[in-house]
mmCIF file of C-alpha atoms and ligand atoms in Angstrom:
data_model
loop_
_atom_site.group_PDB
_atom_site.id
_atom_site.type_symbol
_atom_site.label_atom_id
_atom_site.label_comp_id
_atom_site.label_asym_id
_atom_site.label_seq_id
_atom_site.Cartn_x
_atom_site.Cartn_y
_atom_site.Cartn_z
ATOM 1 C CA MET A 1477 0.000 0.000 0.000
ATOM 2 C CA PRO A 1478 1.480 3.398 -0.942
ATOM 3 C CA SER A 1479 1.779 5.959 1.864
ATOM 4 C CA ASP A 1480 -0.184 9.247 1.873
ATOM 5 C CA LYS A 1481 3.069 11.032 1.038
ATOM 6 C CA GLN A 1482 3.602 8.827 -2.032
ATOM 7 C CA ILE A 1483 -0.006 9.333 -3.183
ATOM 8 C CA ASN A 1484 0.300 13.105 -2.761
ATOM 9 C CA GLY A 1485 3.565 13.224 -4.695
ATOM 10 C CA GLU A 1486 2.142 11.105 -7.513
ATOM 11 C CA THR A 1487 -1.057 13.206 -7.616
ATOM 12 C CA GLU A 1488 1.042 16.369 -8.046
ATOM 13 C CA ARG A 1489 3.165 14.745 -10.775
ATOM 14 C CA LEU A 1490 0.070 13.631 -12.691
ATOM 15 C CA PHE A 1491 -1.747 16.939 -12.198
ATOM 16 C CA SER A 1492 1.181 18.955 -13.597
ATOM 17 C CA LYS A 1493 0.565 17.201 -16.958
ATOM 18 C CA LEU A 1494 -3.100 16.260 -16.968
ATOM 19 C CA GLU A 1495 -4.531 19.622 -15.880
ATOM 20 C CA LYS A 1496 -3.682 20.803 -19.413
ATOM 21 C CA VAL A 1497 -6.280 18.384 -20.785
ATOM 22 C CA GLY A 1498 -8.934 19.194 -18.191
ATOM 23 C CA TRP A 1499 -8.217 16.710 -15.392
ATOM 24 C CA SER A 1500 -8.903 17.904 -11.817
ATOM 25 C CA LYS A 1501 -6.620 17.188 -8.864
ATOM 26 C CA SER A 1502 -9.148 14.724 -7.447
ATOM 27 C CA ASP A 1503 -9.246 12.876 -10.821
ATOM 28 C CA CYS A 1504 -5.454 12.540 -10.564
ATOM 29 C CA GLU A 1505 -5.666 11.416 -6.929
ATOM 30 C CA LEU A 1506 -8.020 8.604 -7.980
ATOM 31 C CA ILE A 1507 -5.557 7.089 -10.456
ATOM 32 C CA ALA A 1508 -2.387 7.799 -8.428
ATOM 33 C CA PRO A 1509 -2.344 4.370 -6.637
ATOM 34 C CA LEU A 1510 -2.684 2.662 -10.033
ATOM 35 C CA THR A 1511 0.104 4.598 -11.781
ATOM 36 C CA LEU A 1512 2.373 4.143 -8.723
ATOM 37 C CA GLU A 1513 1.848 0.380 -8.784
ATOM 38 C CA ILE A 1514 2.382 0.144 -12.560
ATOM 39 C CA ASN A 1515 5.579 2.205 -12.410
ATOM 40 C CA GLN A 1516 6.937 0.105 -9.539
ATOM 41 C CA LEU A 1517 6.127 -3.176 -11.310
ATOM 42 C CA LYS A 1518 7.722 -1.838 -14.492
ATOM 43 C CA LYS A 1519 11.036 -1.363 -12.667
ATOM 44 C CA LYS A 1520 10.826 -4.691 -10.853
ATOM 45 C CA LYS A 1521 10.209 -6.609 -14.080
ATOM 46 C CA ASN A 1522 12.571 -4.543 -16.260
ATOM 47 C CA ALA A 1523 9.662 -3.662 -18.541
ATOM 48 C CA ILE A 1524 9.191 -0.715 -20.873
ATOM 49 C CA ILE A 1525 5.808 0.771 -21.774
ATOM 50 C CA LEU A 1526 5.524 2.030 -25.342
ATOM 51 C CA ALA A 1527 2.381 4.023 -26.086
ATOM 52 C CA HIS A 1528 0.944 5.331 -29.327
ATOM 53 C CA SER A 1529 -0.086 9.007 -29.438
ATOM 54 C CA TYR A 1530 -3.760 7.950 -29.649
ATOM 55 C CA GLN A 1531 -3.733 6.544 -26.107
ATOM 56 C CA THR A 1532 -5.512 8.362 -23.286
ATOM 57 C CA PRO A 1533 -3.525 11.072 -21.400
ATOM 58 C CA ASP A 1534 -3.445 9.064 -18.126
ATOM 59 C CA ILE A 1535 -1.542 6.321 -19.971
ATOM 60 C CA MET A 1536 0.643 8.689 -22.027
ATOM 61 C CA TYR A 1537 1.709 10.852 -19.073
ATOM 62 C CA GLY A 1538 1.129 8.504 -16.149
ATOM 63 C CA VAL A 1539 3.005 5.347 -17.130
ATOM 64 C CA ALA A 1540 4.421 5.409 -20.684
ATOM 65 C CA ASP A 1541 8.207 5.497 -21.187
ATOM 66 C CA PHE A 1542 7.994 6.479 -24.822
ATOM 67 C CA LEU A 1543 5.284 8.050 -27.011
ATOM 68 C CA GLY A 1544 5.338 8.022 -30.771
ATOM 69 C CA ASP A 1545 3.933 7.130 -34.162
ATOM 70 C CA SER A 1546 3.957 3.583 -35.463
ATOM 71 C CA TYR A 1547 7.420 3.975 -37.022
ATOM 72 C CA ALA A 1548 9.173 5.487 -34.000
ATOM 73 C CA LEU A 1549 7.550 2.898 -31.719
ATOM 74 C CA SER A 1550 8.753 0.055 -33.981
ATOM 75 C CA LEU A 1551 12.329 1.338 -33.814
ATOM 76 C CA LYS A 1552 12.103 1.664 -30.042
ATOM 77 C CA ALA A 1553 10.777 -1.907 -29.743
ATOM 78 C CA LYS A 1554 13.606 -3.216 -31.928
ATOM 79 C CA GLU A 1555 16.315 -1.499 -29.888
ATOM 80 C CA THR A 1556 15.103 -1.854 -26.318
ATOM 81 C CA LYS A 1557 17.176 -3.706 -23.737
ATOM 82 C CA ALA A 1558 14.158 -4.229 -21.446
ATOM 83 C CA ASP A 1559 13.027 -7.828 -20.875
ATOM 84 C CA THR A 1560 9.368 -7.055 -21.421
ATOM 85 C CA ILE A 1561 7.658 -4.640 -23.807
ATOM 86 C CA VAL A 1562 4.152 -3.549 -22.840
ATOM 87 C CA PHE A 1563 2.706 -2.150 -26.048
ATOM 88 C CA SER A 1564 -0.110 0.215 -25.182
ATOM 89 C CA SER A 1565 -1.760 0.361 -28.583
ATOM 90 C CA VAL A 1566 -3.628 -1.753 -31.107
ATOM 91 C CA HIS A 1567 -2.714 -5.372 -31.782
ATOM 92 C CA PHE A 1568 -0.810 -4.960 -35.072
ATOM 93 C CA MET A 1569 1.686 -2.599 -33.422
ATOM 94 C CA ALA A 1570 2.378 -5.072 -30.609
ATOM 95 C CA GLU A 1571 2.806 -7.829 -33.199
ATOM 96 C CA THR A 1572 5.313 -5.624 -35.016
ATOM 97 C CA ALA A 1573 7.318 -5.282 -31.788
ATOM 98 C CA LYS A 1574 7.375 -9.075 -31.377
ATOM 99 C CA ILE A 1575 8.501 -9.577 -34.991
ATOM 100 C CA LEU A 1576 11.330 -7.055 -34.632
ATOM 101 C CA ASN A 1577 12.449 -8.292 -31.222
ATOM 102 C CA PRO A 1578 11.195 -11.894 -30.924
ATOM 103 C CA ARG A 1579 13.222 -12.834 -27.826
ATOM 104 C CA LYS A 1580 11.382 -10.291 -25.688
ATOM 105 C CA THR A 1581 8.091 -10.858 -23.955
ATOM 106 C CA VAL A 1582 5.618 -8.560 -25.700
ATOM 107 C CA LEU A 1583 2.375 -7.802 -23.865
ATOM 108 C CA VAL A 1584 -0.695 -6.035 -25.205
ATOM 109 C CA PRO A 1585 -3.036 -4.748 -22.462
ATOM 110 C CA ALA A 1586 -6.278 -5.272 -24.428
ATOM 111 C CA VAL A 1587 -7.061 -7.119 -27.622
ATOM 112 C CA ALA A 1588 -7.773 -4.163 -29.883
ATOM 113 C CA GLY A 1589 -8.068 -4.480 -33.656
ATOM 114 C CA CYS A 1590 -7.997 -1.862 -36.406
ATOM 115 C CA SER A 1591 -10.416 -1.544 -39.339
ATOM 116 C CA LEU A 1592 -7.497 -1.335 -41.787
ATOM 117 C CA ALA A 1593 -5.731 -4.426 -40.431
ATOM 118 C CA GLU A 1594 -9.031 -6.323 -40.550
ATOM 119 C CA SER A 1595 -9.728 -5.351 -44.166
ATOM 120 C CA ILE A 1596 -7.264 -7.772 -45.769
ATOM 121 C CA THR A 1597 -6.031 -11.353 -45.283
ATOM 122 C CA ALA A 1598 -2.841 -13.111 -46.365
ATOM 123 C CA ASP A 1599 -4.973 -14.982 -48.944
ATOM 124 C CA ASP A 1600 -6.117 -11.656 -50.414
ATOM 125 C CA VAL A 1601 -2.460 -10.605 -50.788
ATOM 126 C CA ARG A 1602 -1.618 -13.871 -52.550
ATOM 127 C CA GLY A 1603 -4.542 -13.178 -54.930
ATOM 128 C CA LEU A 1604 -3.254 -9.671 -55.674
ATOM 129 C CA LYS A 1605 0.262 -10.995 -56.331
ATOM 130 C CA LYS A 1606 -1.133 -13.533 -58.819
ATOM 131 C CA ALA A 1607 -3.096 -10.818 -60.610
ATOM 132 C CA HIS A 1608 -0.074 -8.424 -60.753
ATOM 133 C CA PRO A 1609 3.038 -10.644 -60.858
ATOM 134 C CA LYS A 1610 5.442 -7.817 -61.773
ATOM 135 C CA ALA A 1611 4.363 -5.464 -59.012
ATOM 136 C CA ALA A 1612 6.185 -4.875 -55.727
ATOM 137 C CA VAL A 1613 4.011 -5.363 -52.649
ATOM 138 C CA ILE A 1614 4.177 -2.575 -50.093
ATOM 139 C CA CYS A 1615 2.003 -3.095 -47.085
ATOM 140 C CA TYR A 1616 1.089 -0.454 -44.572
ATOM 141 C CA ILE A 1617 2.106 -1.289 -41.008
ATOM 142 C CA ASN A 1618 -1.630 -1.402 -40.128
ATOM 143 C CA THR A 1619 -1.829 -5.068 -41.211
ATOM 144 C CA THR A 1620 -1.606 -8.416 -39.423
ATOM 145 C CA ALA A 1621 1.695 -10.302 -39.094
ATOM 146 C CA GLU A 1622 0.447 -12.878 -41.658
ATOM 147 C CA VAL A 1623 -0.184 -10.114 -44.206
ATOM 148 C CA LYS A 1624 3.243 -8.558 -43.542
ATOM 149 C CA ALA A 1625 4.769 -11.981 -44.180
ATOM 150 C CA GLU A 1626 3.337 -11.890 -47.744
ATOM 151 C CA CYS A 1627 4.712 -8.418 -48.570
ATOM 152 C CA ASP A 1628 8.048 -7.267 -49.990
ATOM 153 C CA VAL A 1629 8.315 -4.293 -47.689
ATOM 154 C CA VAL A 1630 6.276 -2.574 -44.971
ATOM 155 C CA CYS A 1631 5.689 1.181 -44.759
ATOM 156 C CA THR A 1632 4.142 3.612 -42.314
ATOM 157 C CA SER A 1633 2.445 6.924 -42.996
ATOM 158 C CA SER A 1634 5.741 8.683 -42.247
ATOM 159 C CA ASN A 1635 7.838 6.873 -44.869
ATOM 160 C CA ALA A 1636 5.321 5.561 -47.467
ATOM 161 C CA LEU A 1637 6.372 7.882 -50.287
ATOM 162 C CA LYS A 1638 10.087 7.240 -49.675
ATOM 163 C CA ILE A 1639 9.525 3.470 -49.822
ATOM 164 C CA ILE A 1640 7.433 3.754 -53.001
ATOM 165 C CA GLU A 1641 10.247 5.701 -54.692
ATOM 166 C CA ARG A 1642 13.017 3.419 -53.433
ATOM 167 C CA VAL A 1643 11.667 0.022 -54.499
ATOM 168 C CA ARG A 1644 12.870 -1.041 -57.923
ATOM 169 C CA GLN A 1645 9.474 -1.797 -59.523
ATOM 170 C CA LYS A 1646 7.371 0.806 -61.337
ATOM 171 C CA GLU A 1647 4.109 -0.933 -60.461
ATOM 172 C CA ILE A 1648 3.211 -1.264 -56.786
ATOM 173 C CA ILE A 1649 0.483 -3.070 -54.897
ATOM 174 C CA PHE A 1650 -0.070 -0.607 -52.054
ATOM 175 C CA LEU A 1651 -2.328 -2.083 -49.404
ATOM 176 C CA PRO A 1652 -4.716 -1.965 -47.636
ATOM 177 C CA ASP A 1653 -5.629 1.744 -47.299
ATOM 178 C CA GLU A 1654 -7.652 2.904 -50.301
ATOM 179 C CA PHE A 1655 -7.433 6.581 -49.324
ATOM 180 C CA MET A 1656 -3.714 6.554 -48.588
ATOM 181 C CA ALA A 1657 -3.012 5.025 -52.018
ATOM 182 C CA LYS A 1658 -5.180 7.718 -53.644
ATOM 183 C CA ASN A 1659 -3.458 10.474 -51.638
ATOM 184 C CA LEU A 1660 0.006 9.250 -52.613
ATOM 185 C CA GLN A 1661 -0.726 8.573 -56.298
ATOM 186 C CA PRO A 1662 -0.398 12.250 -57.412
ATOM 187 C CA LEU A 1663 2.996 12.456 -55.652
ATOM 188 C CA THR A 1664 4.664 9.650 -57.646
ATOM 189 C CA LYS A 1665 5.085 8.598 -61.282
ATOM 190 C CA LYS A 1666 4.767 4.940 -60.238
ATOM 191 C CA LYS A 1667 1.464 3.103 -60.608
ATOM 192 C CA LEU A 1668 -0.218 2.257 -57.297
ATOM 193 C CA ILE A 1669 -2.671 -0.624 -57.176
ATOM 194 C CA GLY A 1670 -4.836 -0.121 -54.094
ATOM 195 C CA TRP A 1671 -7.122 -2.203 -51.877
ATOM 196 C CA LYS A 1672 -10.493 -1.380 -50.323
ATOM 197 C CA GLY A 1673 -9.458 -0.902 -46.666
ATOM 198 C CA ARG A 1674 -10.413 2.226 -44.748
ATOM 199 C CA CYS A 1675 -9.770 3.676 -41.342
ATOM 200 C CA ILE A 1676 -13.207 4.042 -39.734
ATOM 201 C CA VAL A 1677 -11.913 7.009 -37.725
ATOM 202 C CA HIS A 1678 -10.316 9.117 -40.464
ATOM 203 C CA GLU A 1679 -12.964 8.408 -43.106
ATOM 204 C CA GLU A 1680 -15.471 10.319 -40.949
ATOM 205 C CA PHE A 1681 -13.885 13.736 -41.557
ATOM 206 C CA SER A 1682 -15.478 15.816 -44.330
ATOM 207 C CA PRO A 1683 -14.155 18.671 -46.504
ATOM 208 C CA GLU A 1684 -17.160 20.790 -45.429
ATOM 209 C CA THR A 1685 -16.001 20.750 -41.790
ATOM 210 C CA ILE A 1686 -12.527 21.904 -42.848
ATOM 211 C CA LYS A 1687 -13.970 24.721 -44.977
ATOM 212 C CA GLU A 1688 -16.097 25.885 -42.026
ATOM 213 C CA ILE A 1689 -13.049 25.964 -39.714
ATOM 214 C CA ARG A 1690 -11.056 27.915 -42.331
ATOM 215 C CA LYS A 1691 -13.766 30.556 -42.534
ATOM 216 C CA GLY A 1692 -13.694 31.127 -38.773
ATOM 217 C CA HIS A 1693 -9.901 30.800 -38.387
ATOM 218 C CA PRO A 1694 -8.210 32.011 -41.597
ATOM 219 C CA LYS A 1695 -4.722 32.024 -40.022
ATOM 220 C CA ALA A 1696 -4.940 28.505 -38.559
ATOM 221 C CA LYS A 1697 -2.907 25.651 -40.040
ATOM 222 C CA ILE A 1698 -4.916 22.512 -40.748
ATOM 223 C CA LEU A 1699 -3.020 19.200 -40.720
ATOM 224 C CA ALA A 1700 -4.490 15.823 -41.664
ATOM 225 C CA HIS A 1701 -3.436 12.202 -41.377
ATOM 226 C CA SER A 1702 -2.881 10.507 -44.740
ATOM 227 C CA GLU A 1703 -5.656 8.012 -43.897
ATOM 228 C CA CYS A 1704 -8.217 10.804 -44.547
ATOM 229 C CA SER A 1705 -10.124 10.936 -47.843
ATOM 230 C CA PRO A 1706 -8.556 12.760 -50.829
ATOM 231 C CA THR A 1707 -11.405 15.314 -50.662
ATOM 232 C CA VAL A 1708 -10.277 16.212 -47.130
ATOM 233 C CA ILE A 1709 -6.573 16.216 -48.056
ATOM 234 C CA LYS A 1710 -7.324 18.713 -50.850
ATOM 235 C CA GLU A 1711 -8.450 21.252 -48.223
ATOM 236 C CA VAL A 1712 -5.568 21.014 -45.730
ATOM 237 C CA ASP A 1713 -2.105 22.605 -45.352
ATOM 238 C CA MET A 1714 -0.209 19.407 -44.625
ATOM 239 C CA MET A 1715 -0.709 15.628 -44.844
ATOM 240 C CA GLY A 1716 1.395 13.197 -42.807
ATOM 241 C CA SER A 1717 1.832 10.803 -39.925
ATOM 242 C CA THR A 1718 1.080 11.649 -36.293
ATOM 243 C CA LYS A 1719 4.763 12.437 -35.652
ATOM 244 C CA GLN A 1720 5.031 14.612 -38.742
ATOM 245 C CA MET A 1721 1.993 16.567 -37.526
ATOM 246 C CA MET A 1722 3.610 17.046 -34.085
ATOM 247 C CA ASP A 1723 6.844 18.210 -35.765
ATOM 248 C CA TYR A 1724 4.921 20.643 -37.973
ATOM 249 C CA VAL A 1725 3.185 22.185 -34.938
ATOM 250 C CA ASP A 1726 6.591 22.437 -33.246
ATOM 251 C CA THR A 1727 8.274 24.381 -36.020
ATOM 252 C CA SER A 1728 5.340 26.408 -37.376
ATOM 253 C CA LYS A 1729 4.965 30.070 -36.456
ATOM 254 C CA ALA A 1730 1.165 29.766 -36.567
ATOM 255 C CA GLU A 1731 -0.716 29.993 -33.276
ATOM 256 C CA GLU A 1732 -3.785 27.896 -34.076
ATOM 257 C CA PHE A 1733 -3.944 24.371 -35.460
ATOM 258 C CA MET A 1734 -6.607 21.856 -36.371
ATOM 259 C CA LEU A 1735 -5.409 18.250 -36.261
ATOM 260 C CA VAL A 1736 -7.622 16.153 -38.522
ATOM 261 C CA THR A 1737 -6.973 12.879 -36.747
ATOM 262 C CA GLU A 1738 -7.605 10.960 -33.528
ATOM 263 C CA CYS A 1739 -8.092 13.056 -30.370
ATOM 264 C CA GLY A 1740 -5.024 11.650 -28.599
ATOM 265 C CA LEU A 1741 -2.769 13.794 -30.782
ATOM 266 C CA SER A 1742 -4.598 16.989 -29.824
ATOM 267 C CA ASP A 1743 -4.188 15.919 -26.172
ATOM 268 C CA ARG A 1744 -0.440 15.607 -26.770
ATOM 269 C CA VAL A 1745 -0.184 19.095 -28.256
ATOM 270 C CA ARG A 1746 -2.272 20.592 -25.411
ATOM 271 C CA THR A 1747 -0.022 18.897 -22.833
ATOM 272 C CA GLU A 1748 3.410 19.265 -24.439
ATOM 273 C CA LYS A 1749 3.011 22.532 -26.373
ATOM 274 C CA PRO A 1750 0.577 24.605 -24.274
ATOM 275 C CA ASP A 1751 1.422 27.818 -26.164
ATOM 276 C CA LYS A 1752 -0.162 26.336 -29.341
ATOM 277 C CA LYS A 1753 -3.950 26.456 -29.594
ATOM 278 C CA ILE A 1754 -5.935 23.496 -30.904
ATOM 279 C CA ILE A 1755 -9.179 24.326 -32.695
ATOM 280 C CA GLY A 1756 -11.942 22.277 -34.351
ATOM 281 C CA SER A 1757 -12.906 18.733 -33.573
ATOM 282 C CA CYS A 1758 -11.097 15.414 -33.543
ATOM 283 C CA ALA A 1759 -12.310 11.784 -33.566
ATOM 284 C CA LEU A 1760 -11.956 8.877 -31.139
ATOM 285 C CA CYS A 1761 -10.579 5.503 -32.251
ATOM 286 C CA PRO A 1762 -12.693 2.849 -30.489
ATOM 287 C CA TYR A 1763 -9.833 0.349 -30.780
ATOM 288 C CA MET A 1764 -7.118 2.566 -29.349
ATOM 289 C CA LYS A 1765 -9.385 3.750 -26.552
ATOM 290 C CA LYS A 1766 -10.114 0.163 -25.442
ATOM 291 C CA ILE A 1767 -6.896 0.163 -23.403
ATOM 292 C CA MET A 1768 -7.115 1.364 -19.810
ATOM 293 C CA LEU A 1769 -4.638 1.696 -16.929
ATOM 294 C CA LYS A 1770 -6.187 -1.318 -15.181
ATOM 295 C CA ASP A 1771 -5.397 -3.481 -18.267
ATOM 296 C CA ILE A 1772 -1.762 -2.377 -18.170
ATOM 297 C CA LEU A 1773 -1.530 -3.274 -14.483
ATOM 298 C CA GLU A 1774 -3.191 -6.634 -15.103
ATOM 299 C CA CYS A 1775 -0.872 -7.652 -17.940
ATOM 300 C CA LEU A 1776 2.216 -6.612 -15.982
ATOM 301 C CA LYS A 1777 1.098 -8.530 -12.889
ATOM 302 C CA ASN A 1778 -0.166 -11.721 -14.417
ATOM 303 C CA PRO A 1779 -0.866 -11.637 -18.169
ATOM 304 C CA ARG A 1780 -3.766 -13.607 -19.581
ATOM 305 C CA PRO A 1781 -2.847 -15.733 -22.652
ATOM 306 C CA GLU A 1782 -4.481 -13.239 -25.051
ATOM 307 C CA GLN A 1783 -2.318 -10.441 -23.614
ATOM 308 C CA ILE A 1784 0.896 -12.241 -24.620
ATOM 309 C CA ILE A 1785 1.913 -11.843 -28.264
ATOM 310 C CA ASP A 1786 2.825 -15.216 -29.696
ATOM 311 C CA LEU A 1787 3.409 -15.739 -33.419
ATOM 312 C CA PRO A 1788 4.515 -18.758 -35.478
ATOM 313 C CA SER A 1789 8.271 -18.576 -36.123
ATOM 314 C CA GLU A 1790 7.771 -18.867 -39.896
ATOM 315 C CA VAL A 1791 5.503 -15.785 -39.875
ATOM 316 C CA ILE A 1792 8.044 -13.910 -37.716
ATOM 317 C CA GLN A 1793 10.874 -14.751 -40.095
ATOM 318 C CA LYS A 1794 9.036 -13.639 -43.245
ATOM 319 C CA ALA A 1795 7.429 -10.522 -41.725
ATOM 320 C CA LYS A 1796 10.774 -9.495 -40.182
ATOM 321 C CA LYS A 1797 12.327 -9.323 -43.651
ATOM 322 C CA SER A 1798 9.585 -6.895 -44.806
ATOM 323 C CA LEU A 1799 9.969 -4.762 -41.678
ATOM 324 C CA ASN A 1800 13.760 -4.664 -41.782
ATOM 325 C CA ARG A 1801 13.586 -3.714 -45.438
ATOM 326 C CA MET A 1802 11.374 -0.757 -44.471
ATOM 327 C CA ILE A 1803 13.924 0.354 -41.864
ATOM 328 C CA LYS A 1804 16.773 0.075 -44.406
ATOM 329 C CA LEU A 1805 14.891 1.950 -47.124
ATOM 330 C CA SER A 1806 13.800 4.679 -44.697
ATOM 331 C CA GLN A 1807 17.336 5.692 -43.818
HETATM 332 P P1 13P B 2271 0.927 6.842 -37.298
HETATM 333 O O1 13P B 2271 1.989 5.940 -37.789
HETATM 334 O O2 13P B 2271 0.867 8.137 -38.017
HETATM 335 O O3 13P B 2271 1.017 7.027 -35.831
HETATM 336 O O4 13P B 2271 -0.491 6.174 -37.624
HETATM 337 C C1 13P B 2271 -0.971 5.027 -37.039
HETATM 338 C C2 13P B 2271 -2.435 4.944 -37.128
HETATM 339 O O5 13P B 2271 -3.034 3.953 -36.776
HETATM 340 C C3 13P B 2271 -3.148 6.094 -37.639
HETATM 341 O O6 13P B 2271 -4.516 5.877 -37.605
HETATM 342 FE FE1 SF4 B 2272 -6.824 1.681 -37.122
HETATM 343 FE FE2 SF4 B 2272 -7.918 4.017 -37.747
HETATM 344 FE FE3 SF4 B 2272 -7.752 3.305 -35.207
HETATM 345 FE FE4 SF4 B 2272 -5.519 3.969 -36.572
HETATM 346 S S1 SF4 B 2272 -7.237 5.289 -36.051
HETATM 347 S S2 SF4 B 2272 -5.789 2.210 -35.220
HETATM 348 S S3 SF4 B 2272 -6.044 3.155 -38.602
HETATM 349 S S4 SF4 B 2272 -8.955 2.277 -36.816
#
């Protein structure tokens, strides 16, 4: 049991971050015993907690050791010396950590899917390869391990264009995000063959909303994730990954920003860059938001079988080649 002094200290630590996203001191006091226990267990078990920027602020600022986009988190998972990686994010990202660092124990606090990862199977990829035998297969990181195992190279939203340009082939099966393929097509001379996957979160944004925001805030910069529809991308100042959006906010002289993406990223800007003002609305990813502090504690204490990432070694071997190729081509 933590002492009153420990609870008070932890409450203050949490409040210094979370007040920027509307948490009260008593909200922080309520979760303080939980974050204390998680952080103690983390040390005892030599574990690291990696969290995606779409996680809730209590996870991002209460217990995470590293926050990032899917690419930065993959690199961190590959390099870590910790014995255990707790991946606070959706399932495909935790699988990626296991593929890149198979000797580590990789834990995922809740079984959370992703509409893009669920849109395509390894069989579908084999069908596409048969139909386009000369094409390179680039698969977005938002895919299952079995799908990655069928691809030539993986990409993320932060390096997709670079990978497209650096593979030898002129024809590319780019899967599974239909919108991302359409958004990238005008930026390359290569031919992209898409798939019908969509992110249920980003497809909800409309160009009308962006136009409305522009009218009311003509000096604001509007940034969108590349999973948004091409009609939305046409209206914005910048398209990129979550990290690229954070970097843009960092270096831009503008004072107001709309982040056309999941709400976690706006929470990060409000917490880490309080002099920048976030305007407009964001959207919640039901998969990302499935993970709660209590799940992190549970998997660190005594993981249930579904919280432990376990993949067939053949899948690991094949998918690892596609992931390592992405890392090589991104440099
Ligand atoms: P990032 O790589 O930009 O973090 O994107 C991951 C994702 O799932 C976006 O919806
Ligand atoms: Fe998948 Fe979209 Fe959620 Fe990202 S925001 S994890 S792409 S459903």
